[in-house]
PDB file of C-alpha atoms in Angstrom:
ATOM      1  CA  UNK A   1      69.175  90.290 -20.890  1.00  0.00           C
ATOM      2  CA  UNK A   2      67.241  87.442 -19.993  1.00  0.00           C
ATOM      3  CA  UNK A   3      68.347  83.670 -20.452  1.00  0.00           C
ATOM      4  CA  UNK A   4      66.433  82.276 -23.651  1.00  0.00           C
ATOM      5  CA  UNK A   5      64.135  79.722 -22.675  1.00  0.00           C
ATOM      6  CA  UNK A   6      64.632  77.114 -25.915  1.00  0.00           C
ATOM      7  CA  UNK A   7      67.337  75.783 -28.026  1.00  0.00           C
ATOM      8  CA  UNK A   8      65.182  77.759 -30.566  1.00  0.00           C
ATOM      9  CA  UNK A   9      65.668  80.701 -29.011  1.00  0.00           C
ATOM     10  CA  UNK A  10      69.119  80.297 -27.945  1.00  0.00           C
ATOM     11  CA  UNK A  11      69.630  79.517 -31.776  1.00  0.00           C
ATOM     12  CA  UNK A  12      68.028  82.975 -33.409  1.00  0.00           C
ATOM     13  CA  UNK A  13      69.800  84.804 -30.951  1.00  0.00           C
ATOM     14  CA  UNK A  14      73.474  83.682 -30.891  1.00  0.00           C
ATOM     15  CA  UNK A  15      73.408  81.904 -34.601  1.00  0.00           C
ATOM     16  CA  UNK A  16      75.201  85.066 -36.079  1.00  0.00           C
ATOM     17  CA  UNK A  17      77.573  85.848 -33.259  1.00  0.00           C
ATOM     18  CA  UNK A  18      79.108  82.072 -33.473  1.00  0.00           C
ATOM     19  CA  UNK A  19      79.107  82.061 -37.294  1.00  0.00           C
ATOM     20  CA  UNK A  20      81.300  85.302 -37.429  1.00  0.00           C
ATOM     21  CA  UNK A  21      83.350  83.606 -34.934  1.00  0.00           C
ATOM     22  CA  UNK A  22      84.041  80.811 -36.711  1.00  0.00           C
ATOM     23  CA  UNK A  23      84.298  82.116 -40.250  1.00  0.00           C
ATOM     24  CA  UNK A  24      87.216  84.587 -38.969  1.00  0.00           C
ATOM     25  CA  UNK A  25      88.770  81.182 -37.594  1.00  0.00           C
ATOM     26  CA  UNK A  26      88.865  78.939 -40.141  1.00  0.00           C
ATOM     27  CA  UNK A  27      88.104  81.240 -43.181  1.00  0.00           C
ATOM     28  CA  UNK A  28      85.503  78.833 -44.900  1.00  0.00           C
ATOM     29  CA  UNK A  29      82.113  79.901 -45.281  1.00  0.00           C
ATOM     30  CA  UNK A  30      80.611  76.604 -45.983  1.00  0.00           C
ATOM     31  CA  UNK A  31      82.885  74.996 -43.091  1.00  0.00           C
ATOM     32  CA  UNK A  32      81.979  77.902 -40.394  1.00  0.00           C
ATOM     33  CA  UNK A  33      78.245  76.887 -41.279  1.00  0.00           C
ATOM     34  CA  UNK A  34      78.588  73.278 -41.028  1.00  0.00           C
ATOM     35  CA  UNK A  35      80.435  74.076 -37.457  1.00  0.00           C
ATOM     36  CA  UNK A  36      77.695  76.143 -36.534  1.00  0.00           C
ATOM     37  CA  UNK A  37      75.528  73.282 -37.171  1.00  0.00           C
ATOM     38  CA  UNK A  38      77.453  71.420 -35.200  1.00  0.00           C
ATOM     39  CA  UNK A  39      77.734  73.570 -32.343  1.00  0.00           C
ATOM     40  CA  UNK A  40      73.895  73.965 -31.782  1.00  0.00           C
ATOM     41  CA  UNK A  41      73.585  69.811 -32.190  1.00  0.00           C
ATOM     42  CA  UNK A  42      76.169  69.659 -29.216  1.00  0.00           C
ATOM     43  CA  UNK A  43      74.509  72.419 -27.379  1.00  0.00           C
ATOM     44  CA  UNK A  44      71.328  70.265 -27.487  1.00  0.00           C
ATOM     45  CA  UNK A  45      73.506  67.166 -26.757  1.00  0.00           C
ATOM     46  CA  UNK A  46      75.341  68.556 -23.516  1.00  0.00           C
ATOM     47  CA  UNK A  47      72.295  70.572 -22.134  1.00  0.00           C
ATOM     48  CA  UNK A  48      73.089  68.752 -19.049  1.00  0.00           C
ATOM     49  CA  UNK A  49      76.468  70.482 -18.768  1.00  0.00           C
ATOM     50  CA  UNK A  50      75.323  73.762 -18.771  1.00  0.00           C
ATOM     51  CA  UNK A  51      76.204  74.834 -15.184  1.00  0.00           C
ATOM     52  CA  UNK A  52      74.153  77.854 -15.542  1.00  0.00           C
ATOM     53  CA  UNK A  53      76.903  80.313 -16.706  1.00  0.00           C
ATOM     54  CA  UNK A  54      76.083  82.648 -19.243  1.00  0.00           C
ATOM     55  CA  UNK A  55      74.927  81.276 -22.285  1.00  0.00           C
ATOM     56  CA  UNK A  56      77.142  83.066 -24.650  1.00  0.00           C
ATOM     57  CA  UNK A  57      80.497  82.025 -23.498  1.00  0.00           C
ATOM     58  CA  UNK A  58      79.474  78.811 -22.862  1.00  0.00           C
ATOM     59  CA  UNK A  59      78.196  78.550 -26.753  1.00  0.00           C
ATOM     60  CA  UNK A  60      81.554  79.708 -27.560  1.00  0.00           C
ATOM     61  CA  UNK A  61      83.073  76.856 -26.030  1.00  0.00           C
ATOM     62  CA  UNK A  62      81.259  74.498 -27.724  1.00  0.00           C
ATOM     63  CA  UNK A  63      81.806  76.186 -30.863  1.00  0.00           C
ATOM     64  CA  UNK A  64      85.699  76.092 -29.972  1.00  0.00           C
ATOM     65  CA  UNK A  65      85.619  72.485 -29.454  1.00  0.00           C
ATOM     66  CA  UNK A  66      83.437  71.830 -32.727  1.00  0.00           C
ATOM     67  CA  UNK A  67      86.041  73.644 -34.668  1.00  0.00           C
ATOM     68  CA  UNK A  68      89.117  71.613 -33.363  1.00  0.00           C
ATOM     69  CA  UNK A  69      87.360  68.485 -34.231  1.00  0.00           C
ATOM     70  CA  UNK A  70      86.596  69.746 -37.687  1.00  0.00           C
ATOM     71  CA  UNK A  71      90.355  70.486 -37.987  1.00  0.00           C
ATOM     72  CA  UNK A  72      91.550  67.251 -37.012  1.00  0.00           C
ATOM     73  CA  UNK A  73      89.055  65.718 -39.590  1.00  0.00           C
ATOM     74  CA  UNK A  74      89.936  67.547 -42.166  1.00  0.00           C
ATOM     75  CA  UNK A  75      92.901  66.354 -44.460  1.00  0.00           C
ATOM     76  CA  UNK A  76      93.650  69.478 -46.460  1.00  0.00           C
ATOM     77  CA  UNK A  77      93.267  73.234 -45.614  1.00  0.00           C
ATOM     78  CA  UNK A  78      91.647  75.574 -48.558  1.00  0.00           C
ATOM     79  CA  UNK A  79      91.184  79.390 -47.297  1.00  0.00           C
ATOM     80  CA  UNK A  80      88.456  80.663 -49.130  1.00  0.00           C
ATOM     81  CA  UNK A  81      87.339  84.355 -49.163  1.00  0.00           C
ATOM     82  CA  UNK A  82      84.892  85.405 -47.139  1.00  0.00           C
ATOM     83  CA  UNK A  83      82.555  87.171 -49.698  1.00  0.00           C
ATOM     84  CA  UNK A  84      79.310  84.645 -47.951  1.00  0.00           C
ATOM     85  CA  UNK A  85      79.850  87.373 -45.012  1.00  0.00           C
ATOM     86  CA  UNK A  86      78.821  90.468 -46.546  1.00  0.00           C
ATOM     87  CA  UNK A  87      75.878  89.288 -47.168  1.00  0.00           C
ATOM     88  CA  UNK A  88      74.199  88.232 -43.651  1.00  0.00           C
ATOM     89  CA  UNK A  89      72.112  91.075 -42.526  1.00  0.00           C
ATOM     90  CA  UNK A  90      71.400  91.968 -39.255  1.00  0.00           C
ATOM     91  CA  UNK A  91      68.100  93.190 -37.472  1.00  0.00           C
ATOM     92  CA  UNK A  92      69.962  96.698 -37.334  1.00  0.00           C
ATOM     93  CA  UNK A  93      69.506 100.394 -39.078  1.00  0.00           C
ATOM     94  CA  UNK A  94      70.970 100.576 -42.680  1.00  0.00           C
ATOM     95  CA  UNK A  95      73.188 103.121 -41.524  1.00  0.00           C
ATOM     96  CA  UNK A  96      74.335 101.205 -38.473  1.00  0.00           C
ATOM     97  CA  UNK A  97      74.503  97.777 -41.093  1.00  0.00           C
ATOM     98  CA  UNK A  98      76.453  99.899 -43.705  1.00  0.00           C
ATOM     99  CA  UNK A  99      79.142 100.858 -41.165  1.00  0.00           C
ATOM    100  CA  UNK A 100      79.187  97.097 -39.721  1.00  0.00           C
ATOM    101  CA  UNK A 101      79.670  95.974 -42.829  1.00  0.00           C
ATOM    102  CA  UNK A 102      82.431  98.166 -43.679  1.00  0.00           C
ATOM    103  CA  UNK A 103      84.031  97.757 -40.719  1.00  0.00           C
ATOM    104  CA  UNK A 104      83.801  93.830 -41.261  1.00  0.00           C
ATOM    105  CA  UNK A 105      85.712  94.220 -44.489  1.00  0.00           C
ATOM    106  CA  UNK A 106      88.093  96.123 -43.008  1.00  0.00           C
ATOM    107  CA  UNK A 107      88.875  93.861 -39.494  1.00  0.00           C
ATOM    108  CA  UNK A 108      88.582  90.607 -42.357  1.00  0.00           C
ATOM    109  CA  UNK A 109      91.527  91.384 -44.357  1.00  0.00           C
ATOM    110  CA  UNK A 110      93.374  92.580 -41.463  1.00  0.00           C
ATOM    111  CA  UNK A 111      92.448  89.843 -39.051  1.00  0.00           C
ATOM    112  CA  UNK A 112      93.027  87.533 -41.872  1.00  0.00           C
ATOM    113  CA  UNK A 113      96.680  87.961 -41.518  1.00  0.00           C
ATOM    114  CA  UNK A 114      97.424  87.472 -38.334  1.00  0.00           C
ATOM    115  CA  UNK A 115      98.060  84.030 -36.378  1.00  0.00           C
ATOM    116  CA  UNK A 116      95.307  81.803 -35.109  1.00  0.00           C
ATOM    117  CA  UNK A 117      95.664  82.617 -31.473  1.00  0.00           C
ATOM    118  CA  UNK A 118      95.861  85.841 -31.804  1.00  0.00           C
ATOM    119  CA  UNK A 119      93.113  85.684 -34.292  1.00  0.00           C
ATOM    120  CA  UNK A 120      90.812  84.041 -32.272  1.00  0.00           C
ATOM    121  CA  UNK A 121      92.057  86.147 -28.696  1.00  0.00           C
ATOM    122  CA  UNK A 122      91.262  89.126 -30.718  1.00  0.00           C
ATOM    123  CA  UNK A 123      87.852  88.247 -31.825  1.00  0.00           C
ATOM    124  CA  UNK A 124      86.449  86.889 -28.317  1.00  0.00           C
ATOM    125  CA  UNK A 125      87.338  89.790 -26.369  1.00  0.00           C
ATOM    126  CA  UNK A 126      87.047  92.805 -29.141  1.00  0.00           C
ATOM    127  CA  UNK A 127      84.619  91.816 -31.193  1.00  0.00           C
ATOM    128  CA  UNK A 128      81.971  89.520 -28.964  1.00  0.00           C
ATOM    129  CA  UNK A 129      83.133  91.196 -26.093  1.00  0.00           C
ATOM    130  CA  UNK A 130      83.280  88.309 -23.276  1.00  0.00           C
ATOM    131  CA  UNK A 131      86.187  89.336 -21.186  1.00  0.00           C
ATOM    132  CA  UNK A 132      89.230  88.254 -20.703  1.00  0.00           C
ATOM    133  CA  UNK A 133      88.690  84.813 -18.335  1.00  0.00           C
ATOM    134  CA  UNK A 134      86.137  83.673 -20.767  1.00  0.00           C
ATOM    135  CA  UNK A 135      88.284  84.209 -23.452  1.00  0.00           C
ATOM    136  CA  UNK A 136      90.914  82.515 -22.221  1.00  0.00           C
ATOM    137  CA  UNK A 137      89.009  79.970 -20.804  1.00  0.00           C
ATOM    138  CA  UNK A 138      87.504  79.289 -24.546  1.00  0.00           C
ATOM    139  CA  UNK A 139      91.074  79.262 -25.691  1.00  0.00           C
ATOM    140  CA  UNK A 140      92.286  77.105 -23.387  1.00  0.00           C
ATOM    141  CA  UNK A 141      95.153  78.598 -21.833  1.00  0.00           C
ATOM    142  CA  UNK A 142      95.899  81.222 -18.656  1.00  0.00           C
ATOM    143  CA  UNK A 143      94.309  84.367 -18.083  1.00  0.00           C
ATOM    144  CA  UNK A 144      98.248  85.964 -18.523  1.00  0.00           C
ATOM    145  CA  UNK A 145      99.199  84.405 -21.527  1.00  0.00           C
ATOM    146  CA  UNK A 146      95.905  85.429 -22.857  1.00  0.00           C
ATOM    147  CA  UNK A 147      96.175  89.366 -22.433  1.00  0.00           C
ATOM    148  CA  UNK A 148     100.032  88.995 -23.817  1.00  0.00           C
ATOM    149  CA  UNK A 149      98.179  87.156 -27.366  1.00  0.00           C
ATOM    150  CA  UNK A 150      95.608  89.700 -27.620  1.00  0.00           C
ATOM    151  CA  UNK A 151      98.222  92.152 -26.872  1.00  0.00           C
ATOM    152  CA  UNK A 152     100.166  91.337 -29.809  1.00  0.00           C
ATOM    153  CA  UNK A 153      97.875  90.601 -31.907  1.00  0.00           C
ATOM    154  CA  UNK A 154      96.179  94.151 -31.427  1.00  0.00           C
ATOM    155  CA  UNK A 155      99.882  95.586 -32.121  1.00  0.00           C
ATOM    156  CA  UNK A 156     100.231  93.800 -35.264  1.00  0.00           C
ATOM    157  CA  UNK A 157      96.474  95.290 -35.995  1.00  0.00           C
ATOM    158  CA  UNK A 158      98.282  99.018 -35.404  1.00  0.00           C
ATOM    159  CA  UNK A 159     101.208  97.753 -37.341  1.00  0.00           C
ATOM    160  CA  UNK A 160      98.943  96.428 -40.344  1.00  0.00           C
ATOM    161  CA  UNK A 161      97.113  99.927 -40.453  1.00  0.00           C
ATOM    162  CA  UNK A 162     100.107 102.336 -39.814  1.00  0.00           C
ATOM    163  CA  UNK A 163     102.037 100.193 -42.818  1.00  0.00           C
ATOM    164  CA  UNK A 164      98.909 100.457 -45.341  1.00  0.00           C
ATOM    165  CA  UNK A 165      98.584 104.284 -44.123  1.00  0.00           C
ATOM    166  CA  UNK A 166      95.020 104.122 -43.626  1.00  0.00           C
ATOM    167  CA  UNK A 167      92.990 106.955 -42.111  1.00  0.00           C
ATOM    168  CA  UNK A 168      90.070 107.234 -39.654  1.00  0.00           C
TER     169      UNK A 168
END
């Protein structure tokens, strides 16, 4: 796929992927959109340290760093539910949007559960599929002690499932 050629652009096309990011993160609609705000400001900011990597990871980065910031501003935590996220639609078919969203529902209550890093490690790589060096690059931490959180955290996924004896 080609580069986008405007912060516009860049904008309509990755707006979605970096507010499902950070909604699974900090489980706040409202604060996941005022991050995403955030993210795209800095994106315009930084332009100059864009090194010409792909776009995506490097968004992710930003978005990352947004989201720490927000933490350390923020004085209390207040999970909310996640009921904004059901309704974004997507420029899919309704059958391919109906499975999404089911599947959403699903991965949010179990995701929702498990630690931040392994949270975050598990959405990167499984669900915006960057791979592993990005990820771990996002997270901040080696490329080793990255596969080990996502490992875990996809075992406490099987564990979650195999405990609530769902089928598929």
């Amino acid at each position: 796929m080609a580069e986008p050629n405007s912060l516009d652009e860049l904008y309509m096309i990755y707006m979605k992927d970096v507010f499902h990011y950070l909604l699974y993160l900090c489980q706040d609609p409202f604060a996941a959109e005022d991050i995403v705000q955030e993210t795209f400001f800095r994106a315009y900011l930084y332009l100059d340290s864009y090194k010409g990597e792909r776009v995506k990871p490097w968004l992710f980065q930003v978005a990352h760093h947004a989201l720490i910031d927000y933490k350390r501003k923020e004085n209390r935590a207040k999970p909310q539910e996640p009921s904004f996220f059901a309704d974004i639609s997507d420029p899919i078919t309704p059958e391919l949007q109906f499975l999404r969203k089911e599947r959403i529902s699903e991965w949010g209550q179990a995701i929702g559960k498990l630690p931040y890093k392994q949270k975050q490690a598990l959405l990167l790589h499984d669900w915006h599929e960057l791979t592993y060096q990005e990820s771990a690059d996002i997270m901040g931490i080696g490329l080793s002690y990255y596969k080990v959180i996502l490992f875990r955290a996809r075992q406490a996924l099987r564990q979650q499932r195999a405990e609530g004896g769902s089928d598929d």
